[in-house]
PDB file of C-alpha atoms in Angstrom:
ATOM      1  CA  MET R   1       7.168  -1.621 -22.592  1.00 94.00           C
ATOM      2  CA  LEU R   2       5.337   1.476 -23.809  1.00 96.00           C
ATOM      3  CA  ILE R   3       2.941   3.311 -21.503  1.00 98.00           C
ATOM      4  CA  ILE R   4       0.184   5.112 -23.367  1.00 97.00           C
ATOM      5  CA  PHE R   5      -1.598   8.063 -21.774  1.00 97.00           C
ATOM      6  CA  CYS R   6      -4.496  10.184 -22.989  1.00 96.00           C
ATOM      7  CA  ALA R   7      -3.436  13.564 -24.318  1.00 94.00           C
ATOM      8  CA  ASP R   8      -4.856  16.889 -23.213  1.00 92.00           C
ATOM      9  CA  PRO R   9      -7.806  17.544 -25.555  1.00 91.00           C
ATOM     10  CA  LEU R  10      -6.504  21.091 -26.151  1.00 90.00           C
ATOM     11  CA  ASP R  11      -2.808  20.211 -26.521  1.00 89.00           C
ATOM     12  CA  SER R  12      -1.864  16.907 -28.130  1.00 86.00           C
ATOM     13  CA  ASN R  13       1.717  17.273 -26.869  1.00 87.00           C
ATOM     14  CA  GLN R  14       0.700  17.246 -23.213  1.00 90.00           C
ATOM     15  CA  ALA R  15      -0.890  14.511 -21.134  1.00 91.00           C
ATOM     16  CA  ASP R  16      -4.400  14.987 -19.821  1.00 94.00           C
ATOM     17  CA  PHE R  17      -4.199  16.794 -16.480  1.00 93.00           C
ATOM     18  CA  MET R  18      -5.653  13.790 -14.652  1.00 94.00           C
ATOM     19  CA  TYR R  19      -2.605  11.723 -15.614  1.00 95.00           C
ATOM     20  CA  SER R  20       0.098  14.365 -15.221  1.00 94.00           C
ATOM     21  CA  ALA R  21       1.399  12.943 -11.927  1.00 95.00           C
ATOM     22  CA  GLU R  22       1.692   9.483 -13.476  1.00 97.00           C
ATOM     23  CA  VAL R  23       3.529  10.913 -16.485  1.00 97.00           C
ATOM     24  CA  GLU R  24       6.009  12.649 -14.186  1.00 97.00           C
ATOM     25  CA  ALA R  25       6.589   9.364 -12.353  1.00 97.00           C
ATOM     26  CA  VAL R  26       7.185   7.530 -15.633  1.00 97.00           C
ATOM     27  CA  LYS R  27       9.574  10.242 -16.851  1.00 97.00           C
ATOM     28  CA  SER R  28      11.547  10.141 -13.595  1.00 97.00           C
ATOM     29  CA  LEU R  29      12.123   6.415 -14.139  1.00 97.00           C
ATOM     30  CA  GLY R  30      13.197   6.843 -17.748  1.00 96.00           C
ATOM     31  CA  LEU R  31      10.347   4.663 -19.025  1.00 97.00           C
ATOM     32  CA  ASP R  32       8.975   5.014 -22.541  1.00 96.00           C
ATOM     33  CA  TYR R  33       5.574   6.628 -22.925  1.00 97.00           C
ATOM     34  CA  ASP R  34       3.457   8.275 -25.593  1.00 96.00           C
ATOM     35  CA  LEU R  35       0.104  10.008 -25.984  1.00 97.00           C
ATOM     36  CA  ILE R  36      -3.100   9.231 -27.863  1.00 97.00           C
ATOM     37  CA  SER R  37      -6.223  11.254 -28.566  1.00 96.00           C
ATOM     38  CA  PHE R  38      -9.114   9.976 -26.472  1.00 96.00           C
ATOM     39  CA  GLU R  39     -11.483  12.266 -28.364  1.00 96.00           C
ATOM     40  CA  ASP R  40     -10.576  10.734 -31.737  1.00 96.00           C
ATOM     41  CA  LEU R  41     -10.846   7.261 -30.259  1.00 96.00           C
ATOM     42  CA  ILE R  42     -14.391   7.643 -28.943  1.00 94.00           C
ATOM     43  CA  ALA R  43     -15.352   9.379 -32.192  1.00 94.00           C
ATOM     44  CA  GLY R  44     -14.548   6.095 -33.937  1.00 94.00           C
ATOM     45  CA  ASN R  45     -11.225   7.103 -35.496  1.00 94.00           C
ATOM     46  CA  ALA R  46      -8.726   4.862 -33.714  1.00 96.00           C
ATOM     47  CA  ASN R  47      -6.037   5.195 -36.376  1.00 96.00           C
ATOM     48  CA  ARG R  48      -6.069   8.965 -36.041  1.00 96.00           C
ATOM     49  CA  ALA R  49      -6.072   8.606 -32.245  1.00 96.00           C
ATOM     50  CA  VAL R  50      -2.730   6.744 -32.335  1.00 95.00           C
ATOM     51  CA  ARG R  51      -1.141   8.788 -35.125  1.00 94.00           C
ATOM     52  CA  HIS R  52       1.714  10.004 -32.910  1.00 92.00           C
ATOM     53  CA  ILE R  53       2.735   6.477 -31.854  1.00 93.00           C
ATOM     54  CA  LYS R  54       5.923   5.482 -33.662  1.00 89.00           C
ATOM     55  CA  ASN R  55       6.213   2.000 -35.125  1.00 87.00           C
ATOM     56  CA  GLN R  56       7.615  -0.392 -32.542  1.00 82.00           C
ATOM     57  CA  ALA R  57       9.236  -3.821 -32.580  1.00 85.00           C
ATOM     58  CA  ASP R  58       6.757  -6.121 -30.817  1.00 88.00           C
ATOM     59  CA  THR R  59       6.330  -3.939 -27.739  1.00 93.00           C
ATOM     60  CA  VAL R  60       3.969  -4.569 -24.814  1.00 96.00           C
ATOM     61  CA  GLY R  61       1.681  -1.591 -24.318  1.00 97.00           C
ATOM     62  CA  ILE R  62      -0.015  -0.374 -21.144  1.00 98.00           C
ATOM     63  CA  TYR R  63      -2.911   2.019 -21.738  1.00 98.00           C
ATOM     64  CA  ARG R  64      -3.444   4.442 -18.858  1.00 98.00           C
ATOM     65  CA  GLY R  65      -6.504   6.457 -19.672  1.00 96.00           C
ATOM     66  CA  TRP R  66     -10.230   6.925 -19.463  1.00 96.00           C
ATOM     67  CA  MET R  67     -12.629   3.990 -19.469  1.00 94.00           C
ATOM     68  CA  LEU R  68     -13.592   2.599 -22.842  1.00 96.00           C
ATOM     69  CA  LYS R  69     -16.448   0.398 -23.920  1.00 94.00           C
ATOM     70  CA  PRO R  70     -15.177  -2.995 -25.122  1.00 96.00           C
ATOM     71  CA  ALA R  71     -15.780  -2.161 -28.800  1.00 95.00           C
ATOM     72  CA  GLN R  72     -13.753   1.045 -28.429  1.00 97.00           C
ATOM     73  CA  TYR R  73     -11.001  -0.859 -26.656  1.00 98.00           C
ATOM     74  CA  GLU R  74     -10.904  -3.396 -29.492  1.00 98.00           C
ATOM     75  CA  GLN R  75     -10.438  -0.561 -31.987  1.00 98.00           C
ATOM     76  CA  LEU R  76      -7.578   0.843 -29.918  1.00 98.00           C
ATOM     77  CA  TYR R  77      -6.032  -2.616 -29.576  1.00 98.00           C
ATOM     78  CA  ARG R  78      -6.041  -3.146 -33.352  1.00 98.00           C
ATOM     79  CA  ALA R  79      -4.778   0.346 -34.174  1.00 97.00           C
ATOM     80  CA  LEU R  80      -1.831  -0.044 -31.812  1.00 97.00           C
ATOM     81  CA  LEU R  81      -1.109  -3.562 -33.031  1.00 96.00           C
ATOM     82  CA  SER R  82      -0.688  -2.181 -36.544  1.00 96.00           C
ATOM     83  CA  ARG R  83       2.170  -0.111 -35.112  1.00 95.00           C
ATOM     84  CA  GLY R  84       3.845  -3.008 -33.326  1.00 96.00           C
ATOM     85  CA  VAL R  85       2.352  -2.304 -29.895  1.00 97.00           C
ATOM     86  CA  GLN R  86       0.329  -5.087 -28.272  1.00 97.00           C
ATOM     87  CA  LEU R  87      -1.717  -3.973 -25.295  1.00 98.00           C
ATOM     88  CA  ILE R  88      -1.206  -6.204 -22.266  1.00 98.00           C
ATOM     89  CA  ASN R  89      -4.885  -7.232 -22.337  1.00 98.00           C
ATOM     90  CA  ASP R  90      -6.841  -8.061 -25.467  1.00 97.00           C
ATOM     91  CA  SER R  91     -10.468  -6.965 -25.682  1.00 97.00           C
ATOM     92  CA  THR R  92     -11.769 -10.240 -24.223  1.00 97.00           C
ATOM     93  CA  ALA R  93      -9.534  -9.856 -21.171  1.00 98.00           C
ATOM     94  CA  TYR R  94     -10.500  -6.193 -20.900  1.00 98.00           C
ATOM     95  CA  GLN R  95     -14.215  -6.999 -20.844  1.00 97.00           C
ATOM     96  CA  HIS R  96     -13.682  -9.906 -18.414  1.00 98.00           C
ATOM     97  CA  CYS R  97     -12.753  -7.494 -15.624  1.00 97.00           C
ATOM     98  CA  HIS R  98     -14.597  -4.417 -16.892  1.00 94.00           C
ATOM     99  CA  TYR R  99     -18.062  -6.031 -16.879  1.00 95.00           C
ATOM    100  CA  LEU R 100     -19.028  -7.553 -13.526  1.00 95.00           C
ATOM    101  CA  PRO R 101     -21.204 -10.333 -15.033  1.00 96.00           C
ATOM    102  CA  ASP R 102     -18.257 -11.615 -17.091  1.00 96.00           C
ATOM    103  CA  SER R 103     -16.167 -12.533 -14.031  1.00 97.00           C
ATOM    104  CA  TYR R 104     -18.993 -13.348 -11.623  1.00 97.00           C
ATOM    105  CA  ASP R 105     -18.638 -17.098 -12.113  1.00 96.00           C
ATOM    106  CA  ILE R 106     -15.112 -16.805 -10.680  1.00 97.00           C
ATOM    107  CA  ILE R 107     -15.595 -14.252  -7.903  1.00 97.00           C
ATOM    108  CA  GLY R 108     -19.242 -15.035  -7.084  1.00 95.00           C
ATOM    109  CA  PRO R 109     -18.623 -16.873  -3.780  1.00 95.00           C
ATOM    110  CA  HIS R 110     -16.407 -14.022  -2.575  1.00 97.00           C
ATOM    111  CA  THR R 111     -18.404 -10.951  -3.612  1.00 97.00           C
ATOM    112  CA  PRO R 112     -21.892  -9.622  -2.770  1.00 97.00           C
ATOM    113  CA  LYS R 113     -24.709 -11.626  -4.368  1.00 97.00           C
ATOM    114  CA  SER R 114     -25.606 -10.057  -7.706  1.00 98.00           C
ATOM    115  CA  VAL R 115     -28.199 -10.371 -10.459  1.00 98.00           C
ATOM    116  CA  TRP R 116     -28.288  -8.510 -13.748  1.00 97.00           C
ATOM    117  CA  MET R 117     -30.302  -7.827 -16.849  1.00 95.00           C
ATOM    118  CA  LYS R 118     -29.595  -6.144 -20.164  1.00 92.00           C
ATOM    119  CA  THR R 119     -31.553  -3.014 -20.945  1.00 90.00           C
ATOM    120  CA  ASP R 120     -31.616  -0.216 -23.485  1.00 83.00           C
ATOM    121  CA  GLY R 121     -32.751   2.188 -20.785  1.00 80.00           C
ATOM    122  CA  ASN R 122     -36.382   1.123 -20.638  1.00 83.00           C
ATOM    123  CA  ILE R 123     -37.685  -0.066 -17.274  1.00 84.00           C
ATOM    124  CA  LEU R 124     -39.627  -3.328 -17.137  1.00 88.00           C
ATOM    125  CA  MET R 125     -40.611  -3.479 -13.487  1.00 92.00           C
ATOM    126  CA  PRO R 126     -42.171  -6.977 -13.517  1.00 93.00           C
ATOM    127  CA  ASP R 127     -38.910  -8.362 -14.917  1.00 94.00           C
ATOM    128  CA  ILE R 128     -36.831  -6.411 -12.402  1.00 95.00           C
ATOM    129  CA  MET R 129     -38.912  -7.461  -9.411  1.00 96.00           C
ATOM    130  CA  SER R 130     -38.857 -11.092 -10.534  1.00 96.00           C
ATOM    131  CA  ARG R 131     -35.055 -11.034 -10.530  1.00 96.00           C
ATOM    132  CA  LEU R 132     -34.941  -9.277  -7.159  1.00 98.00           C
ATOM    133  CA  ALA R 133     -37.061 -11.948  -5.463  1.00 97.00           C
ATOM    134  CA  VAL R 134     -33.872 -13.831  -4.475  1.00 97.00           C
ATOM    135  CA  PHE R 135     -32.984 -10.949  -2.142  1.00 97.00           C
ATOM    136  CA  GLY R 136     -36.215 -10.931  -0.136  1.00 97.00           C
ATOM    137  CA  GLU R 137     -36.347  -7.610   1.711  1.00 97.00           C
ATOM    138  CA  GLN R 138     -32.577  -7.069   1.744  1.00 97.00           C
ATOM    139  CA  PRO R 139     -31.125  -3.659   0.931  1.00 98.00           C
ATOM    140  CA  LEU R 140     -29.386  -3.401  -2.451  1.00 97.00           C
ATOM    141  CA  ILE R 141     -27.297  -1.149  -4.614  1.00 96.00           C
ATOM    142  CA  VAL R 142     -27.893  -0.680  -8.337  1.00 97.00           C
ATOM    143  CA  LYS R 143     -25.242  -0.051 -10.988  1.00 96.00           C
ATOM    144  CA  ASP R 144     -24.660  -0.876 -14.622  1.00 94.00           C
ATOM    145  CA  TYR R 145     -22.164  -3.501 -15.784  1.00 95.00           C
ATOM    146  CA  VAL R 146     -19.299  -1.119 -14.904  1.00 93.00           C
ATOM    147  CA  LYS R 147     -20.239   1.853 -12.745  1.00 90.00           C
ATOM    148  CA  SER R 148     -22.683   3.062 -10.131  1.00 92.00           C
ATOM    149  CA  GLN R 149     -23.893   6.529  -9.224  1.00 92.00           C
ATOM    150  CA  LYS R 150     -22.504   6.150  -5.705  1.00 89.00           C
ATOM    151  CA  HIS R 151     -22.080   9.894  -5.294  1.00 90.00           C
ATOM    152  CA  TYR R 152     -25.870  10.140  -5.620  1.00 93.00           C
ATOM    153  CA  TRP R 153     -26.122   7.494  -2.943  1.00 92.00           C
ATOM    154  CA  ASN R 154     -29.665   7.907  -1.661  1.00 91.00           C
ATOM    155  CA  GLU R 155     -31.338   8.896  -4.908  1.00 93.00           C
ATOM    156  CA  ALA R 156     -29.625   6.716  -7.540  1.00 95.00           C
ATOM    157  CA  CYS R 157     -27.656   3.932  -5.872  1.00 95.00           C
ATOM    158  CA  PHE R 158     -28.975   2.588  -2.561  1.00 95.00           C
ATOM    159  CA  ILE R 159     -32.255   0.654  -2.445  1.00 97.00           C
ATOM    160  CA  PRO R 160     -33.365   0.076   1.193  1.00 97.00           C
ATOM    161  CA  ASN R 161     -35.743  -2.810   0.450  1.00 98.00           C
ATOM    162  CA  ALA R 162     -35.525  -5.129  -2.562  1.00 97.00           C
ATOM    163  CA  ALA R 163     -39.216  -6.013  -2.199  1.00 97.00           C
ATOM    164  CA  ASP R 164     -40.427  -2.397  -2.349  1.00 97.00           C
ATOM    165  CA  SER R 165     -41.279  -1.990  -6.034  1.00 96.00           C
ATOM    166  CA  VAL R 166     -42.018   1.731  -5.681  1.00 97.00           C
ATOM    167  CA  GLY R 167     -38.669   2.383  -4.025  1.00 96.00           C
ATOM    168  CA  VAL R 168     -36.838   0.187  -6.527  1.00 96.00           C
ATOM    169  CA  GLU R 169     -38.392   1.981  -9.487  1.00 96.00           C
ATOM    170  CA  ARG R 170     -37.609   5.423  -8.055  1.00 97.00           C
ATOM    171  CA  VAL R 171     -33.901   4.652  -7.623  1.00 96.00           C
ATOM    172  CA  VAL R 172     -33.565   2.781 -10.928  1.00 96.00           C
ATOM    173  CA  ARG R 173     -35.217   5.592 -12.887  1.00 95.00           C
ATOM    174  CA  ARG R 174     -32.912   8.174 -11.353  1.00 96.00           C
ATOM    175  CA  PHE R 175     -29.875   5.965 -11.982  1.00 93.00           C
ATOM    176  CA  LEU R 176     -30.769   5.551 -15.651  1.00 94.00           C
ATOM    177  CA  GLU R 177     -31.423   9.275 -15.966  1.00 93.00           C
ATOM    178  CA  LEU R 178     -27.965  10.089 -14.615  1.00 94.00           C
ATOM    179  CA  GLN R 179     -26.214   7.436 -16.716  1.00 91.00           C
ATOM    180  CA  GLY R 180     -27.899   8.546 -19.919  1.00 89.00           C
ATOM    181  CA  GLY R 181     -25.892   7.515 -22.973  1.00 86.00           C
ATOM    182  CA  ASP R 182     -23.064   6.257 -20.769  1.00 87.00           C
ATOM    183  CA  LEU R 183     -25.094   3.234 -19.663  1.00 90.00           C
ATOM    184  CA  ASN R 184     -23.002   0.073 -19.929  1.00 90.00           C
ATOM    185  CA  GLU R 185     -25.084  -2.857 -21.193  1.00 92.00           C
ATOM    186  CA  GLY R 186     -27.685  -3.106 -18.450  1.00 93.00           C
ATOM    187  CA  LEU R 187     -28.556  -3.119 -14.760  1.00 96.00           C
ATOM    188  CA  VAL R 188     -26.773  -4.960 -11.965  1.00 97.00           C
ATOM    189  CA  PHE R 189     -28.374  -5.315  -8.536  1.00 98.00           C
ATOM    190  CA  ARG R 190     -26.069  -6.257  -5.664  1.00 98.00           C
ATOM    191  CA  ALA R 191     -26.750  -7.157  -2.048  1.00 98.00           C
ATOM    192  CA  PHE R 192     -25.768  -4.332   0.284  1.00 96.00           C
ATOM    193  CA  VAL R 193     -23.102  -5.657   2.649  1.00 95.00           C
ATOM    194  CA  ASP R 194     -22.255  -4.275   6.074  1.00 91.00           C
ATOM    195  CA  PHE R 195     -18.604  -3.507   5.504  1.00 93.00           C
ATOM    196  CA  GLU R 196     -16.563  -2.038   8.330  1.00 91.00           C
ATOM    197  CA  PRO R 197     -17.254   1.712   8.283  1.00 89.00           C
ATOM    198  CA  LEU R 198     -14.539   4.245   7.687  1.00 87.00           C
ATOM    199  CA  SER R 199     -16.324   7.573   7.334  1.00 84.00           C
ATOM    200  CA  THR R 200     -19.079   9.302   5.396  1.00 84.00           C
ATOM    201  CA  HIS R 201     -18.373  11.059   2.125  1.00 76.00           C
ATOM    202  CA  ALA R 202     -18.354  14.785   2.815  1.00 68.00           C
ATOM    203  CA  LYS R 203     -20.423  15.728  -0.256  1.00 69.00           C
ATOM    204  CA  SER R 204     -22.674  12.787  -1.135  1.00 70.00           C
ATOM    205  CA  GLY R 205     -23.326  11.220   2.268  1.00 75.00           C
ATOM    206  CA  MET R 206     -22.235   7.870   0.867  1.00 81.00           C
ATOM    207  CA  PRO R 207     -20.889   5.519   3.562  1.00 85.00           C
ATOM    208  CA  LEU R 208     -17.156   4.951   3.094  1.00 90.00           C
ATOM    209  CA  THR R 209     -15.760   1.566   4.077  1.00 92.00           C
ATOM    210  CA  LYS R 210     -12.327   0.117   4.770  1.00 93.00           C
ATOM    211  CA  GLU R 211     -11.619  -0.742   1.170  1.00 95.00           C
ATOM    212  CA  PHE R 212      -8.328  -1.341  -0.644  1.00 97.00           C
ATOM    213  CA  ARG R 213      -7.402  -1.380  -4.320  1.00 98.00           C
ATOM    214  CA  VAL R 214      -5.016  -4.172  -5.272  1.00 98.00           C
ATOM    215  CA  PHE R 215      -3.298  -4.208  -8.663  1.00 98.00           C
ATOM    216  CA  TYR R 216      -2.267  -7.583 -10.093  1.00 98.00           C
ATOM    217  CA  VAL R 217       0.119  -8.484 -12.898  1.00 98.00           C
ATOM    218  CA  ASP R 218       0.132 -12.035 -14.253  1.00 97.00           C
ATOM    219  CA  GLY R 219      -1.789 -13.308 -11.252  1.00 96.00           C
ATOM    220  CA  GLN R 220       0.523 -11.790  -8.626  1.00 97.00           C
ATOM    221  CA  ALA R 221      -0.190  -8.752  -6.453  1.00 97.00           C
ATOM    222  CA  LEU R 222       1.717  -5.688  -7.642  1.00 97.00           C
ATOM    223  CA  SER R 223       0.564  -3.118  -5.084  1.00 97.00           C
ATOM    224  CA  TYR R 224      -2.214  -2.366  -2.630  1.00 97.00           C
ATOM    225  CA  VAL R 225      -3.369   1.036  -1.435  1.00 97.00           C
ATOM    226  CA  GLU R 226      -6.136   2.384   0.784  1.00 94.00           C
ATOM    227  CA  TYR R 227      -9.003   3.188  -1.570  1.00 94.00           C
ATOM    228  CA  TRP R 228     -10.204   6.319   0.214  1.00 92.00           C
ATOM    229  CA  GLU R 229      -8.072   9.302   1.154  1.00 89.00           C
ATOM    230  CA  GLN R 230     -10.633  10.331   3.774  1.00 84.00           C
ATOM    231  CA  GLY R 231     -10.848   8.452   7.098  1.00 85.00           C
ATOM    232  CA  ASP R 232      -8.528   6.491   9.394  1.00 88.00           C
ATOM    233  CA  TYR R 233      -7.750   2.909   8.372  1.00 90.00           C
ATOM    234  CA  GLN R 234      -5.931   2.400  11.711  1.00 90.00           C
ATOM    235  CA  ASN R 235      -2.971   0.632  10.071  1.00 89.00           C
ATOM    236  CA  LEU R 236      -5.240  -2.076   8.665  1.00 92.00           C
ATOM    237  CA  THR R 237      -3.504  -4.490   6.288  1.00 94.00           C
ATOM    238  CA  PRO R 238      -5.546  -6.508   3.762  1.00 96.00           C
ATOM    239  CA  PRO R 239      -5.074 -10.308   3.734  1.00 96.00           C
ATOM    240  CA  LEU R 240      -3.808 -10.684   0.171  1.00 97.00           C
ATOM    241  CA  ASP R 241      -3.155 -14.392   0.691  1.00 96.00           C
ATOM    242  CA  LYS R 242      -6.926 -14.947   0.980  1.00 96.00           C
ATOM    243  CA  PHE R 243      -7.381 -13.819  -2.622  1.00 97.00           C
ATOM    244  CA  ALA R 244      -4.180 -15.241  -4.129  1.00 97.00           C
ATOM    245  CA  GLU R 245      -5.759 -18.313  -5.738  1.00 97.00           C
ATOM    246  CA  ILE R 246      -8.744 -16.351  -7.018  1.00 97.00           C
ATOM    247  CA  ALA R 247      -6.411 -13.830  -8.664  1.00 98.00           C
ATOM    248  CA  LYS R 248      -4.644 -16.609 -10.555  1.00 97.00           C
ATOM    249  CA  ASN R 249      -7.965 -17.603 -12.141  1.00 97.00           C
ATOM    250  CA  ILE R 250      -8.854 -14.142 -13.447  1.00 98.00           C
ATOM    251  CA  HIS R 251      -8.592 -14.066 -17.255  1.00 98.00           C
ATOM    252  CA  SER R 252      -6.451 -10.935 -17.424  1.00 98.00           C
ATOM    253  CA  ARG R 253      -2.759 -10.098 -17.197  1.00 97.00           C
ATOM    254  CA  PHE R 254      -3.271  -6.689 -15.583  1.00 98.00           C
ATOM    255  CA  PHE R 255      -6.284  -5.976 -13.395  1.00 98.00           C
ATOM    256  CA  THR R 256      -7.485  -4.540 -10.099  1.00 98.00           C
ATOM    257  CA  MET R 257      -9.361  -6.175  -7.271  1.00 98.00           C
ATOM    258  CA  ASP R 258     -11.088  -3.884  -4.789  1.00 97.00           C
ATOM    259  CA  ILE R 259     -11.496  -5.655  -1.452  1.00 98.00           C
ATOM    260  CA  ALA R 260     -13.118  -4.579   1.810  1.00 96.00           C
ATOM    261  CA  LYS R 261     -13.516  -5.828   5.372  1.00 95.00           C
ATOM    262  CA  ARG R 262     -16.974  -6.715   6.653  1.00 94.00           C
ATOM    263  CA  LYS R 263     -18.156  -5.857  10.147  1.00 92.00           C
ATOM    264  CA  ASP R 264     -17.853  -9.536  11.113  1.00 93.00           C
ATOM    265  CA  GLY R 265     -14.156  -9.504  10.192  1.00 93.00           C
ATOM    266  CA  GLU R 266     -14.419 -11.368   6.888  1.00 95.00           C
ATOM    267  CA  TRP R 267     -13.058  -9.869   3.676  1.00 97.00           C
ATOM    268  CA  MET R 268     -14.857  -9.741   0.340  1.00 97.00           C
ATOM    269  CA  ILE R 269     -14.193  -8.681  -3.222  1.00 98.00           C
ATOM    270  CA  VAL R 270     -16.090  -5.513  -4.042  1.00 96.00           C
ATOM    271  CA  GLU R 271     -15.330  -5.636  -7.760  1.00 96.00           C
ATOM    272  CA  LEU R 272     -12.663  -6.176 -10.399  1.00 97.00           C
ATOM    273  CA  GLY R 273     -11.432  -3.702 -12.978  1.00 97.00           C
ATOM    274  CA  ASP R 274      -9.067  -3.612 -15.919  1.00 98.00           C
ATOM    275  CA  GLY R 275      -5.726  -2.335 -14.650  1.00 98.00           C
ATOM    276  CA  GLN R 276      -5.344   0.091 -17.525  1.00 98.00           C
ATOM    277  CA  VAL R 277      -8.433   2.160 -16.759  1.00 97.00           C
ATOM    278  CA  ALA R 278      -8.505   1.794 -12.967  1.00 96.00           C
ATOM    279  CA  GLY R 279      -7.448   4.940 -11.155  1.00 95.00           C
ATOM    280  CA  LEU R 280      -4.496   5.024  -8.798  1.00 96.00           C
ATOM    281  CA  PRO R 281      -5.832   5.900  -5.318  1.00 95.00           C
ATOM    282  CA  GLU R 282      -4.632   9.227  -3.924  1.00 93.00           C
ATOM    283  CA  LYS R 283      -2.165   7.598  -1.532  1.00 94.00           C
ATOM    284  CA  THR R 284      -0.394   5.616  -4.272  1.00 96.00           C
ATOM    285  CA  ASP R 285       3.342   6.146  -4.646  1.00 97.00           C
ATOM    286  CA  ALA R 286       3.276   6.440  -8.440  1.00 97.00           C
ATOM    287  CA  VAL R 287       7.051   6.110  -8.824  1.00 98.00           C
ATOM    288  CA  ALA R 288       7.130   2.883  -6.808  1.00 98.00           C
ATOM    289  CA  PHE R 289       4.088   1.610  -8.711  1.00 98.00           C
ATOM    290  CA  TYR R 290       5.615   2.114 -12.156  1.00 98.00           C
ATOM    291  CA  ARG R 291       9.034   0.912 -11.055  1.00 98.00           C
ATOM    292  CA  GLU R 292       7.583  -2.412  -9.928  1.00 97.00           C
ATOM    293  CA  LEU R 293       5.319  -2.673 -12.979  1.00 98.00           C
ATOM    294  CA  ALA R 294       8.297  -2.212 -15.297  1.00 97.00           C
ATOM    295  CA  HIS R 295      10.327  -4.740 -13.303  1.00 96.00           C
ATOM    296  CA  ARG R 296       7.598  -7.381 -13.563  1.00 95.00           C
ATOM    297  CA  LEU R 297       7.036  -6.906 -17.286  1.00 94.00           C
ATOM    298  CA  ASN R 298      10.713  -6.734 -18.200  1.00 86.00           C
ATOM    299  CA  GLN R 299      11.674  -9.939 -16.394  1.00 68.00           C
TER     300      GLN R 299
END
């Protein structure tokens, strides 16, 4: 197993600061790792990005770095494969968990109701409002196929009334403005669910809920950690057994499932993510995480 981190953009021999704690954990366990240039990768030069990776003998690779669009991930996958490193997820598996619409047919009954539409950034309000009719006057959140602007909660994420076209347009326009060229595919509108409250984000005013991030490898839970560092979870433990069968049907070897408790006591899936680009929550024991990951993949 080879773990592949993004290098510091100013020093190709050092890991990006955001991954330094993970690198130290990997080093303490004696696991193999190497660095790639994220800047070269997103510039379209995948072969240059992986130039420091030595040729391997059919090695499983785990990318731990910044989010990539599926086409960029495919380029990375092929460049590493030419050096004998096969990333744990191919580009189809990566997109399956990275884009909400791709996995919705599997998680749909267990996640907030969602509708989506592709867009190049232009707003077609009649089309949007037609799709939102299924929500009535419910509150919503808007995001793209991957990310929201949750830290701009009231201006670019939360829509109080799905039937209020003026309010919908205001939030959607601001969301698209903030996303800019980073927009992923299109717009996703999701029913706002009353999850059990945890706290309120100190800077954005976004409501924080009792949410957990669960990592899975080959359909089995690897670890779970409280998603937010802020707030008191009161020793809450997520019911992983409730999601065990769903996890086995996800078309990915390594992925995350964010789950949260509703006010009525039920648990729901918030979203999935590819395990290689999902962040480790602040409370994660990185050494324990990588020790168990290596154990699972080396069995």
